[in-house]
PDB file of C-alpha atoms in Angstrom:
ATOM      1  CA  UNK W   3       0.000   0.000   0.000  1.00 45.00           C
ATOM      2  CA  UNK W   4       2.826   2.377   0.832  1.00 49.00           C
ATOM      3  CA  UNK W   5       4.266   1.870  -2.664  1.00 50.00           C
ATOM      4  CA  UNK W   6       1.013   3.072  -4.231  1.00 55.00           C
ATOM      5  CA  UNK W   7       0.991   6.235  -2.174  1.00 59.00           C
ATOM      6  CA  UNK W   8       4.652   6.948  -2.904  1.00 67.00           C
ATOM      7  CA  UNK W   9       4.163   6.562  -6.650  1.00 71.00           C
ATOM      8  CA  UNK W  10       0.908   8.498  -6.846  1.00 83.00           C
ATOM      9  CA  UNK W  11       2.550  11.858  -7.584  1.00 85.00           C
ATOM     10  CA  UNK W  12       4.541  10.355 -10.436  1.00 83.00           C
ATOM     11  CA  UNK W  13       1.463   8.585 -11.797  1.00 83.00           C
ATOM     12  CA  UNK W  14      -0.570  11.793 -11.599  1.00 86.00           C
ATOM     13  CA  UNK W  15       2.188  13.655 -13.439  1.00 84.00           C
ATOM     14  CA  UNK W  16       2.295  11.010 -16.213  1.00 82.00           C
ATOM     15  CA  UNK W  17      -1.481  10.938 -16.585  1.00 83.00           C
ATOM     16  CA  UNK W  18      -1.590  14.728 -16.842  1.00 85.00           C
ATOM     17  CA  UNK W  19       1.184  14.643 -19.451  1.00 82.00           C
ATOM     18  CA  UNK W  20      -0.836  12.108 -21.460  1.00 82.00           C
ATOM     19  CA  UNK W  21      -3.937  14.274 -21.264  1.00 83.00           C
ATOM     20  CA  UNK W  22      -1.986  17.369 -22.265  1.00 85.00           C
ATOM     21  CA  UNK W  23      -0.447  15.534 -25.227  1.00 83.00           C
ATOM     22  CA  UNK W  24      -3.796  14.123 -26.394  1.00 84.00           C
ATOM     23  CA  UNK W  25      -5.783  17.373 -26.255  1.00 86.00           C
ATOM     24  CA  UNK W  26      -4.224  19.277 -29.197  1.00 88.00           C
ATOM     25  CA  UNK W  27      -4.287  16.151 -31.347  1.00 87.00           C
ATOM     26  CA  UNK W  28      -7.791  15.026 -30.469  1.00 90.00           C
ATOM     27  CA  UNK W  29      -9.785  18.279 -30.588  1.00 91.00           C
ATOM     28  CA  UNK W  30      -9.283  19.086 -34.306  1.00 94.00           C
ATOM     29  CA  UNK W  31      -9.935  15.445 -35.188  1.00 94.00           C
ATOM     30  CA  UNK W  32     -13.184  15.505 -33.215  1.00 95.00           C
ATOM     31  CA  UNK W  33     -14.345  18.548 -35.188  1.00 96.00           C
ATOM     32  CA  UNK W  34     -13.290  16.856 -38.435  1.00 97.00           C
ATOM     33  CA  UNK W  35     -15.301  13.756 -37.467  1.00 97.00           C
ATOM     34  CA  UNK W  36     -18.322  15.912 -36.608  1.00 97.00           C
ATOM     35  CA  UNK W  37     -18.101  17.570 -40.018  1.00 98.00           C
ATOM     36  CA  UNK W  38     -18.007  14.171 -41.724  1.00 98.00           C
ATOM     37  CA  UNK W  39     -21.152  13.067 -39.889  1.00 98.00           C
ATOM     38  CA  UNK W  40     -22.880  16.379 -40.646  1.00 98.00           C
ATOM     39  CA  UNK W  41     -22.039  16.061 -44.347  1.00 98.00           C
ATOM     40  CA  UNK W  42     -23.660  12.624 -44.462  1.00 97.00           C
ATOM     41  CA  UNK W  43     -26.673  13.957 -42.563  1.00 97.00           C
ATOM     42  CA  UNK W  44     -27.118  16.689 -45.158  1.00 96.00           C
ATOM     43  CA  UNK W  45     -26.969  14.169 -47.998  1.00 96.00           C
ATOM     44  CA  UNK W  46     -29.497  11.876 -46.300  1.00 95.00           C
ATOM     45  CA  UNK W  47     -31.787  14.815 -45.449  1.00 94.00           C
ATOM     46  CA  UNK W  48     -32.062  15.741 -49.142  1.00 92.00           C
ATOM     47  CA  UNK W  49     -34.858  13.158 -49.493  1.00 85.00           C
ATOM     48  CA  UNK W  50     -37.061  15.276 -47.227  1.00 83.00           C
ATOM     49  CA  UNK W  51     -36.125  18.665 -48.730  1.00 85.00           C
ATOM     50  CA  UNK W  52     -38.902  21.198 -49.075  1.00 84.00           C
ATOM     51  CA  UNK W  53     -37.333  24.534 -48.194  1.00 85.00           C
ATOM     52  CA  UNK W  54     -33.801  23.502 -47.241  1.00 86.00           C
ATOM     53  CA  UNK W  55     -34.179  24.922 -43.728  1.00 89.00           C
ATOM     54  CA  UNK W  56     -33.616  21.518 -42.126  1.00 91.00           C
ATOM     55  CA  UNK W  57     -30.446  20.870 -44.103  1.00 93.00           C
ATOM     56  CA  UNK W  58     -29.122  24.338 -43.309  1.00 93.00           C
ATOM     57  CA  UNK W  59     -29.871  23.775 -39.609  1.00 92.00           C
ATOM     58  CA  UNK W  60     -27.379  20.906 -39.309  1.00 95.00           C
ATOM     59  CA  UNK W  61     -24.475  22.292 -37.270  1.00 94.00           C
ATOM     60  CA  UNK W  62     -21.247  21.052 -35.761  1.00 96.00           C
ATOM     61  CA  UNK W  63     -20.395  22.535 -32.376  1.00 95.00           C
ATOM     62  CA  UNK W  64     -16.766  22.142 -31.313  1.00 95.00           C
ATOM     63  CA  UNK W  65     -15.303  21.860 -27.803  1.00 94.00           C
ATOM     64  CA  UNK W  66     -16.271  24.819 -25.624  1.00 93.00           C
ATOM     65  CA  UNK W  67     -18.703  26.213 -28.205  1.00 94.00           C
ATOM     66  CA  UNK W  68     -22.461  26.668 -27.773  1.00 92.00           C
ATOM     67  CA  UNK W  69     -25.049  24.930 -29.940  1.00 90.00           C
ATOM     68  CA  UNK W  70     -27.551  27.025 -31.906  1.00 87.00           C
ATOM     69  CA  UNK W  71     -30.763  27.877 -30.070  1.00 82.00           C
ATOM     70  CA  UNK W  72     -33.531  25.270 -30.382  1.00 75.00           C
ATOM     71  CA  UNK W  73     -31.098  22.596 -31.581  1.00 68.00           C
ATOM     72  CA  UNK W  74     -31.076  20.485 -28.420  1.00 63.00           C
ATOM     73  CA  UNK W  75     -33.565  19.638 -25.707  1.00 67.00           C
ATOM     74  CA  UNK W  76     -34.277  22.776 -23.758  1.00 62.00           C
ATOM     75  CA  UNK W  77     -32.459  25.240 -26.000  1.00 73.00           C
ATOM     76  CA  UNK W  78     -28.683  25.525 -26.058  1.00 85.00           C
ATOM     77  CA  UNK W  79     -25.787  23.508 -24.704  1.00 89.00           C
ATOM     78  CA  UNK W  80     -22.040  24.039 -24.383  1.00 92.00           C
ATOM     79  CA  UNK W  81     -19.872  21.202 -25.702  1.00 93.00           C
ATOM     80  CA  UNK W  82     -17.411  19.738 -23.237  1.00 92.00           C
ATOM     81  CA  UNK W  83     -13.644  19.954 -23.474  1.00 89.00           C
ATOM     82  CA  UNK W  84     -13.398  16.721 -25.514  1.00 90.00           C
ATOM     83  CA  UNK W  85     -16.846  16.769 -27.075  1.00 93.00           C
ATOM     84  CA  UNK W  86     -18.276  17.693 -30.458  1.00 95.00           C
ATOM     85  CA  UNK W  87     -22.022  18.007 -30.908  1.00 94.00           C
ATOM     86  CA  UNK W  88     -23.765  17.530 -34.233  1.00 94.00           C
ATOM     87  CA  UNK W  89     -27.276  18.950 -34.088  1.00 92.00           C
ATOM     88  CA  UNK W  90     -30.194  19.445 -36.442  1.00 91.00           C
ATOM     89  CA  UNK W  91     -32.654  22.228 -35.841  1.00 85.00           C
ATOM     90  CA  UNK W  92     -32.561  25.901 -35.046  1.00 81.00           C
ATOM     91  CA  UNK W  93     -35.050  28.735 -34.666  1.00 79.00           C
ATOM     92  CA  UNK W  94     -36.058  28.401 -38.358  1.00 79.00           C
ATOM     93  CA  UNK W  95     -36.222  24.588 -38.491  1.00 83.00           C
ATOM     94  CA  UNK W  96     -37.716  22.993 -35.416  1.00 82.00           C
ATOM     95  CA  UNK W  97     -38.970  19.835 -37.104  1.00 85.00           C
ATOM     96  CA  UNK W  98     -35.898  17.587 -37.350  1.00 88.00           C
ATOM     97  CA  UNK W  99     -37.383  15.024 -34.959  1.00 87.00           C
ATOM     98  CA  UNK W 100     -40.587  14.852 -37.025  1.00 88.00           C
ATOM     99  CA  UNK W 101     -38.643  14.178 -40.221  1.00 90.00           C
ATOM    100  CA  UNK W 102     -36.423  11.623 -38.499  1.00 91.00           C
ATOM    101  CA  UNK W 103     -39.255   9.627 -36.932  1.00 91.00           C
ATOM    102  CA  UNK W 104     -42.267  10.513 -39.067  1.00 91.00           C
ATOM    103  CA  UNK W 105     -45.704  11.364 -37.720  1.00 89.00           C
ATOM    104  CA  UNK W 106     -48.885   9.422 -37.077  1.00 89.00           C
ATOM    105  CA  UNK W 107     -52.451  10.725 -37.389  1.00 87.00           C
ATOM    106  CA  UNK W 108     -53.716  12.485 -34.294  1.00 86.00           C
ATOM    107  CA  UNK W 109     -57.345  13.136 -33.456  1.00 87.00           C
ATOM    108  CA  UNK W 110     -58.150  16.615 -32.167  1.00 86.00           C
ATOM    109  CA  UNK W 111     -61.047  17.451 -29.826  1.00 88.00           C
ATOM    110  CA  UNK W 112     -62.995  19.011 -32.687  1.00 90.00           C
ATOM    111  CA  UNK W 113     -62.911  15.732 -34.642  1.00 85.00           C
ATOM    112  CA  UNK W 114     -60.260  16.747 -37.173  1.00 88.00           C
ATOM    113  CA  UNK W 115     -57.066  14.779 -37.619  1.00 85.00           C
ATOM    114  CA  UNK W 116     -53.543  15.706 -38.488  1.00 82.00           C
ATOM    115  CA  UNK W 117     -51.874  14.162 -41.486  1.00 82.00           C
ATOM    116  CA  UNK W 118     -49.201  11.545 -41.478  1.00 90.00           C
ATOM    117  CA  UNK W 119     -45.666  11.868 -42.673  1.00 89.00           C
ATOM    118  CA  UNK W 120     -43.483   8.832 -43.268  1.00 91.00           C
ATOM    119  CA  UNK W 121     -40.143   8.783 -41.495  1.00 92.00           C
ATOM    120  CA  UNK W 122     -37.174  10.014 -43.521  1.00 92.00           C
ATOM    121  CA  UNK W 123     -34.294   9.192 -41.154  1.00 94.00           C
ATOM    122  CA  UNK W 124     -31.107  11.162 -41.682  1.00 95.00           C
ATOM    123  CA  UNK W 125     -29.652  11.783 -38.226  1.00 94.00           C
ATOM    124  CA  UNK W 126     -29.233   8.287 -36.781  1.00 96.00           C
ATOM    125  CA  UNK W 127     -28.271   6.626 -40.084  1.00 97.00           C
ATOM    126  CA  UNK W 128     -25.452   9.160 -40.577  1.00 97.00           C
ATOM    127  CA  UNK W 129     -24.158   8.384 -37.088  1.00 96.00           C
ATOM    128  CA  UNK W 130     -24.375   4.624 -37.648  1.00 97.00           C
ATOM    129  CA  UNK W 131     -22.580   4.899 -41.017  1.00 97.00           C
ATOM    130  CA  UNK W 132     -19.627   6.721 -39.464  1.00 97.00           C
ATOM    131  CA  UNK W 133     -19.459   5.568 -35.852  1.00 96.00           C
ATOM    132  CA  UNK W 134     -17.125   2.578 -36.043  1.00 97.00           C
ATOM    133  CA  UNK W 135     -14.655   4.156 -38.460  1.00 97.00           C
ATOM    134  CA  UNK W 136     -14.472   7.408 -36.486  1.00 96.00           C
ATOM    135  CA  UNK W 137     -14.133   5.628 -33.132  1.00 95.00           C
ATOM    136  CA  UNK W 138     -11.243   3.595 -34.545  1.00 96.00           C
ATOM    137  CA  UNK W 139      -9.591   6.764 -35.849  1.00 95.00           C
ATOM    138  CA  UNK W 140      -9.911   8.503 -32.463  1.00 93.00           C
ATOM    139  CA  UNK W 141      -8.584   5.440 -30.643  1.00 92.00           C
ATOM    140  CA  UNK W 142      -5.522   5.298 -32.921  1.00 93.00           C
ATOM    141  CA  UNK W 143      -4.828   8.994 -32.336  1.00 90.00           C
ATOM    142  CA  UNK W 144      -5.213   8.638 -28.590  1.00 87.00           C
ATOM    143  CA  UNK W 145      -2.978   5.577 -28.393  1.00 89.00           C
ATOM    144  CA  UNK W 146      -0.282   7.359 -30.393  1.00 89.00           C
ATOM    145  CA  UNK W 147      -0.483  10.537 -28.282  1.00 84.00           C
ATOM    146  CA  UNK W 148      -0.446   8.564 -25.030  1.00 82.00           C
ATOM    147  CA  UNK W 149       2.469   6.404 -26.174  1.00 84.00           C
ATOM    148  CA  UNK W 150       4.494   9.490 -27.120  1.00 82.00           C
ATOM    149  CA  UNK W 151       3.668  11.269 -23.852  1.00 77.00           C
ATOM    150  CA  UNK W 152       4.520   8.293 -21.658  1.00 75.00           C
ATOM    151  CA  UNK W 153       8.052   7.885 -23.026  1.00 72.00           C
TER     152      UNK W 153
END
């Protein structure tokens, strides 16, 4: 037990060095990955194009930046230090979830019904198309940065 306590300062120093080495490498790659996902989302959203507002509302928010208003649950959100957010929706296009999942008829109190809209998924398919490849890329970058920092 005493050995663990004695080596804790050195371990903390090495872990901090690894984090410091990974940050400048990882952040631009995270933004690049977010842009790749957003590009695929825009292509997939073309099938539902009417005005183009939805496609134009697809944004990539880098580390420390704030998402556009109305793009996430409850308004805006600040991306974390090692986080990139890809969002669809803004104050002009607040219907991304309806396009993604479609709509079902709904009966109103006055006896009228709303129409239906078939789902035209673009958000989740773009993520699924890119996820594995981008995770592997990030893992390679992190391993390399950690290996270099720990030497």
